[in-house]
Every structure is written in structure tokens, then in C-alpha cells.
DNA sequence: CGAAAGATTGAGATATTTCAACTGCGGTGG
DNA sequence: CCACCGCAGTTGAAATATCTCAATCTTTCG
């Protein structure tokens, strides 16, 4: 019936905090402070490490033959980046910081060694990979079935959902993405993203700031969910 | 330049065979013979095991709120199914056999135990998850950027690619999927799939059998690749 | 301050969906 | 054995959603 499983507020935030704590205590790591545009790894680069943001936002992008970018993933605090490199030993996408933040770099080998004595670590690793796969499936569902406006609404709901899980405010958000990046992620043009946002604004589902147009007010997430359920034929049953 | 990395024929087939062999020798498993439509697990079912096909084809489907299906994954011999259940302890999609086949069921717990003494197993597990993530990204790219005809051509190329990796013939294939299932996977209607196949046939890229319309001749995969490169703006750089 | 980048909006072009009709195959039951 | 029905697939024509192209405006940054 309901589309996003409602969890105790703060529960996930604590889980993420605990996980980060465990990593800090048991795995050797390097901390990097990054600024918008900084690159964690690029396509073809030798895979040695996984990355876990402690703050900031990050994107995964594939490069297309004609030189444009396709955004295939977005990451928040406590997410893991770099899984796609494990199989072949080389990364399959670029990972780029979307704003200022801190990211931890964990040697995959060291992580595996540490997990021999600390099985929690392996559990956390597997859970992170599993979650990424589930999220990818949900994105596919959105790409494959939702009309443009609903896709944007769904994107905003997921974004606020991720913020909420981390105990951050969701009534006023600032997207660290251009319209073009959102469009790439959602499989539509930047113009369509802009129009969708305008229509959501017109329908009083959100309010787009007149001046700083990446600032978006979402007084109640329920309005977004309602819009999605009314206009999108699809929503995953859970 | 070239889109699919050309590997020594048989190389991957041997890798897959070796991996299956290792599983057979070191992990307790149950073997199931399945028929088209048989279900490995359903949404919400408690996660205990991963599944590895030894033969046959399988699909992952999410159910949408309005009761339709969304195909989010397709699996061949040596692939792994069920990763999405690890994080939450419950499966997030249904896994269904598309034809007759044999699948091995491996207890996740036993697998982890066995991998303590046999680190290869952990490597194989991680590689399989990593590959799934990479493949999901490629599908997103296709969904987000390719026009319908090219999406279908790309689908056929990937399908034949998977067959080739397993040492199977690729010049004559039989899809175990309906047009509707292909359409669901590619984010388009069954009519559009049908039209795309007709146009690919008309362009002499493939030949759709008149009688058994799931039988498709692909005399040379290069024709598919050429069509994709000519008509699809996008192809991942690797 | 000026130029470049990001964003919005309109109008026309276009790809895909929708709706509908029709075909062929396969199974079932009289 | 044949009639019938349902499922899968194809194809056409109209409807529609999204894209493309272009103009305009704002903000950011050197």
C-alpha cells in the first residue's frame, strides 16, 4: 500500500553512524576532503579501494561514445562507492564529488583482511552492495515506467528520503545537481526537468526558489507521494 | 572504440565452469530442476539463500502498484540471483524461471562459512555482485539514452554476448521471453518491441522467423553493433 | 563588467504509445 | 477430427508525451 517503508526516524541514521564508527576503528583508511568536481576514480583506473562518504554528495557517471555523460548513481553519507571495479579490477565509471565533503578511502584488500577478524565488516560490505542493487532496480523501474513529471517527483522523494534517513532536514533542500545532471540520471532532457519542476510547483507539490533555483521547498513529502501515486501508474510493491 | 570487449572465446566459459566446480566442491547446495514459470523466491520472502543457474534462463521482476510486472534483470548459467535480499533479510523482487533448467541453491550462511577456509569463494561472490552492478549501470544507460530500435538491438547484442561467453551458438537464438517481457525490461510497449524487430529485420540486421517468432537469426553480431553505433548516440566508453 | 553557464519558456518536430483490427498457432472439448 | 477460444504477435492510424531548437533571463565567475 505505502510505497516507502516508514522506519523509526533516526534509526537508520544511527545504523549509518555505527557502521562508520566500526570502519574507523577496524579498517585502515585515508580521509580526503573534496570539493565540487573532484574525482575519486575514473573509468579504467585500477581498482584498489572502496570509498565511503562521511559528508557531501557524489555521482557515478559513465561516458558515452559521443562524449556526453550519463549519471548512473548518486551517493550520500555512509553509502559505498566503487563496487563496479571489483570484478574486473578496473573501475567502470567515474566518481565525482558534487560539493564539498569528506570521503574515506578503504583498501579493499585491507578491508577483507580486517573482516576475517571482524565479520561485521563483511556484513556491512554485503549489505551496502545489496542495497545498491535494490536501488538500481528501483531506478530502472522509474526509468522504464514513469512519465517525466512523476519521475522527477519520485527523484525528489528519494532524495528527501535519503536526507531523512540521515537525520537531515527535508523541508528545504538544495540540489547539488544541475538540471542537466538530474535529466541524465532520469533519462530526460534538462528542459523536461525544468518543465516538470515548474509543473510540480504549479501544482503546489513543491516550491522552487525564484532566485536560487536549486533550492526547493518540500513542505510535506506526502504531497510528493500523493502526486506520484495519482499520476504514476507504477510504484514498487514492498 | 569497440563497445564490447572482445575476449578469447571460451575464456569466460571456462571461468564460469571453474567457478561452478568450486561451488560444487566446497559449498553445500541443493539442486532444483525448474520449468518455465517456476518461482525461486518472491518479494518479501525471507532471504536465506543465493541461487546460481546451471542451465536455463531466469528473470527478476518487481511488481508495480497497479499489478503489472517490471522485469529488472535477466540471468544465465553461472550468474547469481538473490543479492537484493542480503541487506534487509527479505527479497525485493521475484525470481522466475523462463524455461526448463537447473538451479543451485546455496545457503548464504554456509557460503560465508565455507569462504573462511576457501577465500576464492568470497572473491567469486564479490565479483558476481560487482558484475551485476556494472550490468545494471549499462541497462540504465540504455534505458536513459537509446531510441527504441537501438535499445532492442542492444538487448539482442547483450543476449548474444552472454551466450557467446558461455560457448553457445549465437547465429540462431530463441528468446525465452514474450515481446511484453522484453518491452518491460527495455521500458517500452510490446508493440514497439515488435516494430523494432520488424525494422531490424527490414534493415537486414537480423532475421525474425516467420513461423516461430521468438527464433531470431543473427548471422553476424557485427551488423547489430554497426546498427547500434550508427543509430544510437550512446555507447559506454570502456 | 563582461562572458559563460545554468535555467526557463514557447512552438514546432518527432518518437513512442494507445487503441484497434487482424493473423496464426496450440490446446481443449464436443 | 474439427471447431473454438485464448494467447502471442504484427501492423495501422490517431493521440500524446517528450525532444529539439530558439529566444530570453539570471547568476556566477574571471
PDB file of N, CA, C and O (backbone and C1' of nucleotides) in Angstrom, chain B residues 147-148 187-189 191-192 195 211-213, chain C residues 15-21 23-26:
ATOM      1  N   UNK B 147      17.252   5.299 -28.380  1.00  0.00           N
ATOM      2  CA  UNK B 147      15.937   5.196 -29.006  1.00  0.00           C
ATOM      3  C   UNK B 147      15.502   3.732 -29.082  1.00  0.00           C
ATOM      4  O   UNK B 147      16.336   2.824 -29.003  1.00  0.00           O
ATOM      5  N   UNK B 148      14.225   3.525 -29.235  1.00  0.00           N
ATOM      6  CA  UNK B 148      13.632   2.190 -29.100  1.00  0.00           C
ATOM      7  C   UNK B 148      14.318   1.130 -29.960  1.00  0.00           C
ATOM      8  O   UNK B 148      14.684   0.066 -29.460  1.00  0.00           O
ATOM      9  N   UNK B 187      11.732  -0.892 -21.100  1.00  0.00           N
ATOM     10  CA  UNK B 187      10.972   0.335 -20.920  1.00  0.00           C
ATOM     11  C   UNK B 187      10.213   0.768 -22.148  1.00  0.00           C
ATOM     12  O   UNK B 187      10.182   1.951 -22.477  1.00  0.00           O
ATOM     13  N   UNK B 188       9.588  -0.160 -22.824  1.00  0.00           N
ATOM     14  CA  UNK B 188       8.763   0.211 -23.971  1.00  0.00           C
ATOM     15  C   UNK B 188       7.620  -0.774 -24.105  1.00  0.00           C
ATOM     16  O   UNK B 188       7.596  -1.816 -23.421  1.00  0.00           O
ATOM     17  N   UNK B 189       6.658  -0.467 -24.958  1.00  0.00           N
ATOM     18  CA  UNK B 189       5.496  -1.339 -25.090  1.00  0.00           C
ATOM     19  C   UNK B 189       5.835  -2.536 -25.954  1.00  0.00           C
ATOM     20  O   UNK B 189       6.785  -2.517 -26.736  1.00  0.00           O
ATOM     21  N   UNK B 191       4.243  -3.523 -28.456  1.00  0.00           N
ATOM     22  CA  UNK B 191       4.099  -3.147 -29.867  1.00  0.00           C
ATOM     23  C   UNK B 191       5.378  -2.521 -30.394  1.00  0.00           C
ATOM     24  O   UNK B 191       5.799  -2.795 -31.524  1.00  0.00           O
ATOM     25  N   UNK B 192       5.995  -1.690 -29.577  1.00  0.00           N
ATOM     26  CA  UNK B 192       7.235  -1.059 -30.021  1.00  0.00           C
ATOM     27  C   UNK B 192       8.348  -2.081 -30.198  1.00  0.00           C
ATOM     28  O   UNK B 192       9.164  -1.960 -31.112  1.00  0.00           O
ATOM     29  N   UNK B 195       7.644  -3.754 -33.504  1.00  0.00           N
ATOM     30  CA  UNK B 195       8.022  -2.878 -34.617  1.00  0.00           C
ATOM     31  C   UNK B 195       9.534  -2.777 -34.754  1.00  0.00           C
ATOM     32  O   UNK B 195      10.076  -2.818 -35.864  1.00  0.00           O
ATOM     33  N   UNK B 211       7.604 -18.193 -38.702  1.00  0.00           N
ATOM     34  CA  UNK B 211       6.706 -19.118 -38.039  1.00  0.00           C
ATOM     35  C   UNK B 211       6.809 -18.997 -36.514  1.00  0.00           C
ATOM     36  O   UNK B 211       5.813 -18.700 -35.850  1.00  0.00           O
ATOM     37  N   UNK B 212       8.010 -19.184 -36.020  1.00  0.00           N
ATOM     38  CA  UNK B 212       8.227 -19.140 -34.575  1.00  0.00           C
ATOM     39  C   UNK B 212       8.940 -17.842 -34.249  1.00  0.00           C
ATOM     40  O   UNK B 212      10.159 -17.740 -34.349  1.00  0.00           O
ATOM     41  N   UNK B 213       8.185 -16.869 -33.903  1.00  0.00           N
ATOM     42  CA  UNK B 213       8.710 -15.508 -33.956  1.00  0.00           C
ATOM     43  C   UNK B 213       9.657 -15.164 -32.825  1.00  0.00           C
ATOM     44  O   UNK B 213      10.183 -14.073 -32.756  1.00  0.00           O
TER      45      UNK B 213
ATOM     46  P    DA C  15      11.767  10.613 -35.215  1.00  0.00           P
ATOM     47  O5'  DA C  15      11.840   9.698 -33.913  1.00  0.00           O
ATOM     48  C5'  DA C  15      12.304  10.261 -32.690  1.00  0.00           C
ATOM     49  C4'  DA C  15      11.550   9.635 -31.528  1.00  0.00           C
ATOM     50  C3'  DA C  15      11.319   8.136 -31.666  1.00  0.00           C
ATOM     51  O3'  DA C  15      11.634   7.549 -30.418  1.00  0.00           O
ATOM     52  C1'  DA C  15       9.231   9.240 -31.405  1.00  0.00           C
ATOM     53  P    DT C  16      11.661   5.978 -30.205  1.00  0.00           P
ATOM     54  O5'  DT C  16      10.274   5.721 -29.462  1.00  0.00           O
ATOM     55  C5'  DT C  16      10.015   6.431 -28.255  1.00  0.00           C
ATOM     56  C4'  DT C  16       8.566   6.277 -27.875  1.00  0.00           C
ATOM     57  C3'  DT C  16       8.058   4.835 -27.859  1.00  0.00           C
ATOM     58  O3'  DT C  16       7.681   4.556 -26.521  1.00  0.00           O
ATOM     59  C1'  DT C  16       6.503   6.308 -28.925  1.00  0.00           C
ATOM     60  P    DT C  17       6.878   3.207 -26.102  1.00  0.00           P
ATOM     61  O5'  DT C  17       5.388   3.769 -26.022  1.00  0.00           O
ATOM     62  C5'  DT C  17       5.139   4.948 -25.243  1.00  0.00           C
ATOM     63  C4'  DT C  17       3.666   5.286 -25.277  1.00  0.00           C
ATOM     64  C3'  DT C  17       2.741   4.131 -24.897  1.00  0.00           C
ATOM     65  O3'  DT C  17       1.789   4.642 -23.984  1.00  0.00           O
ATOM     66  C1'  DT C  17       2.136   4.984 -27.033  1.00  0.00           C
ATOM     67  P    DT C  18       0.730   3.669 -23.277  1.00  0.00           P
ATOM     68  O5'  DT C  18      -0.587   3.828 -24.160  1.00  0.00           O
ATOM     69  C5'  DT C  18      -1.090   5.130 -24.423  1.00  0.00           C
ATOM     70  C4'  DT C  18      -2.233   5.037 -25.405  1.00  0.00           C
ATOM     71  C3'  DT C  18      -3.207   3.888 -25.151  1.00  0.00           C
ATOM     72  O3'  DT C  18      -4.509   4.441 -25.089  1.00  0.00           O
ATOM     73  C1'  DT C  18      -2.536   3.923 -27.433  1.00  0.00           C
ATOM     74  P    DC C  19      -5.758   3.612 -24.547  1.00  0.00           P
ATOM     75  O5'  DC C  19      -6.490   3.182 -25.904  1.00  0.00           O
ATOM     76  C5'  DC C  19      -6.787   4.180 -26.878  1.00  0.00           C
ATOM     77  C4'  DC C  19      -7.215   3.524 -28.158  1.00  0.00           C
ATOM     78  C3'  DC C  19      -8.107   2.290 -27.988  1.00  0.00           C
ATOM     79  O3'  DC C  19      -9.211   2.447 -28.847  1.00  0.00           O
ATOM     80  C1'  DC C  19      -6.321   1.822 -29.434  1.00  0.00           C
ATOM     81  P    DA C  20     -10.428   1.401 -28.791  1.00  0.00           P
ATOM     82  O5'  DA C  20     -10.230   0.617 -30.166  1.00  0.00           O
ATOM     83  C5'  DA C  20      -9.884   1.332 -31.340  1.00  0.00           C
ATOM     84  C4'  DA C  20      -9.517   0.360 -32.432  1.00  0.00           C
ATOM     85  C3'  DA C  20     -10.270  -0.977 -32.384  1.00  0.00           C
ATOM     86  O3'  DA C  20     -10.821  -1.242 -33.658  1.00  0.00           O
ATOM     87  C1'  DA C  20      -7.962  -1.338 -32.617  1.00  0.00           C
ATOM     88  P    DA C  21     -11.905  -2.397 -33.803  1.00  0.00           P
ATOM     89  O5'  DA C  21     -11.330  -3.168 -35.073  1.00  0.00           O
ATOM     90  C5'  DA C  21     -10.723  -2.416 -36.130  1.00  0.00           C
ATOM     91  C4'  DA C  21      -9.733  -3.304 -36.843  1.00  0.00           C
ATOM     92  C3'  DA C  21     -10.271  -4.711 -37.124  1.00  0.00           C
ATOM     93  O3'  DA C  21     -10.069  -5.006 -38.497  1.00  0.00           O
ATOM     94  C1'  DA C  21      -8.147  -4.812 -36.089  1.00  0.00           C
ATOM     95  P    DT C  23      -7.055 -11.373 -41.173  1.00  0.00           P
ATOM     96  O5'  DT C  23      -5.751 -12.117 -40.681  1.00  0.00           O
ATOM     97  C5'  DT C  23      -4.468 -11.557 -40.955  1.00  0.00           C
ATOM     98  C4'  DT C  23      -3.433 -12.398 -40.255  1.00  0.00           C
ATOM     99  C3'  DT C  23      -3.688 -13.898 -40.400  1.00  0.00           C
ATOM    100  O3'  DT C  23      -2.548 -14.514 -40.966  1.00  0.00           O
ATOM    101  C1'  DT C  23      -3.314 -13.309 -38.124  1.00  0.00           C
ATOM    102  P    DG C  24      -2.608 -16.052 -41.395  1.00  0.00           P
ATOM    103  O5'  DG C  24      -1.896 -16.791 -40.193  1.00  0.00           O
ATOM    104  C5'  DG C  24      -0.590 -16.374 -39.793  1.00  0.00           C
ATOM    105  C4'  DG C  24      -0.195 -17.132 -38.539  1.00  0.00           C
ATOM    106  C3'  DG C  24      -0.496 -18.633 -38.619  1.00  0.00           C
ATOM    107  O3'  DG C  24       0.609 -19.305 -38.039  1.00  0.00           O
ATOM    108  C1'  DG C  24      -1.543 -17.722 -36.728  1.00  0.00           C
ATOM    109  P    DC C  25       0.926 -20.821 -38.405  1.00  0.00           P
ATOM    110  O5'  DC C  25       1.105 -21.443 -36.957  1.00  0.00           O
ATOM    111  C5'  DC C  25       1.893 -20.740 -35.998  1.00  0.00           C
ATOM    112  C4'  DC C  25       1.423 -21.113 -34.622  1.00  0.00           C
ATOM    113  C3'  DC C  25       1.147 -22.608 -34.453  1.00  0.00           C
ATOM    114  O3'  DC C  25       2.048 -23.121 -33.489  1.00  0.00           O
ATOM    115  C1'  DC C  25      -0.612 -21.290 -33.536  1.00  0.00           C
ATOM    116  P    DG C  26       2.019 -24.629 -33.053  1.00  0.00           P
ATOM    117  O5'  DG C  26       1.051 -24.604 -31.792  1.00  0.00           O
ATOM    118  C5'  DG C  26       1.291 -23.657 -30.739  1.00  0.00           C
ATOM    119  C4'  DG C  26       0.388 -24.021 -29.580  1.00  0.00           C
ATOM    120  C3'  DG C  26       0.195 -25.526 -29.436  1.00  0.00           C
ATOM    121  O3'  DG C  26       0.100 -25.846 -28.047  1.00  0.00           O
ATOM    122  C1'  DG C  26      -1.898 -24.521 -29.893  1.00  0.00           C
TER     123       DG C  26
END
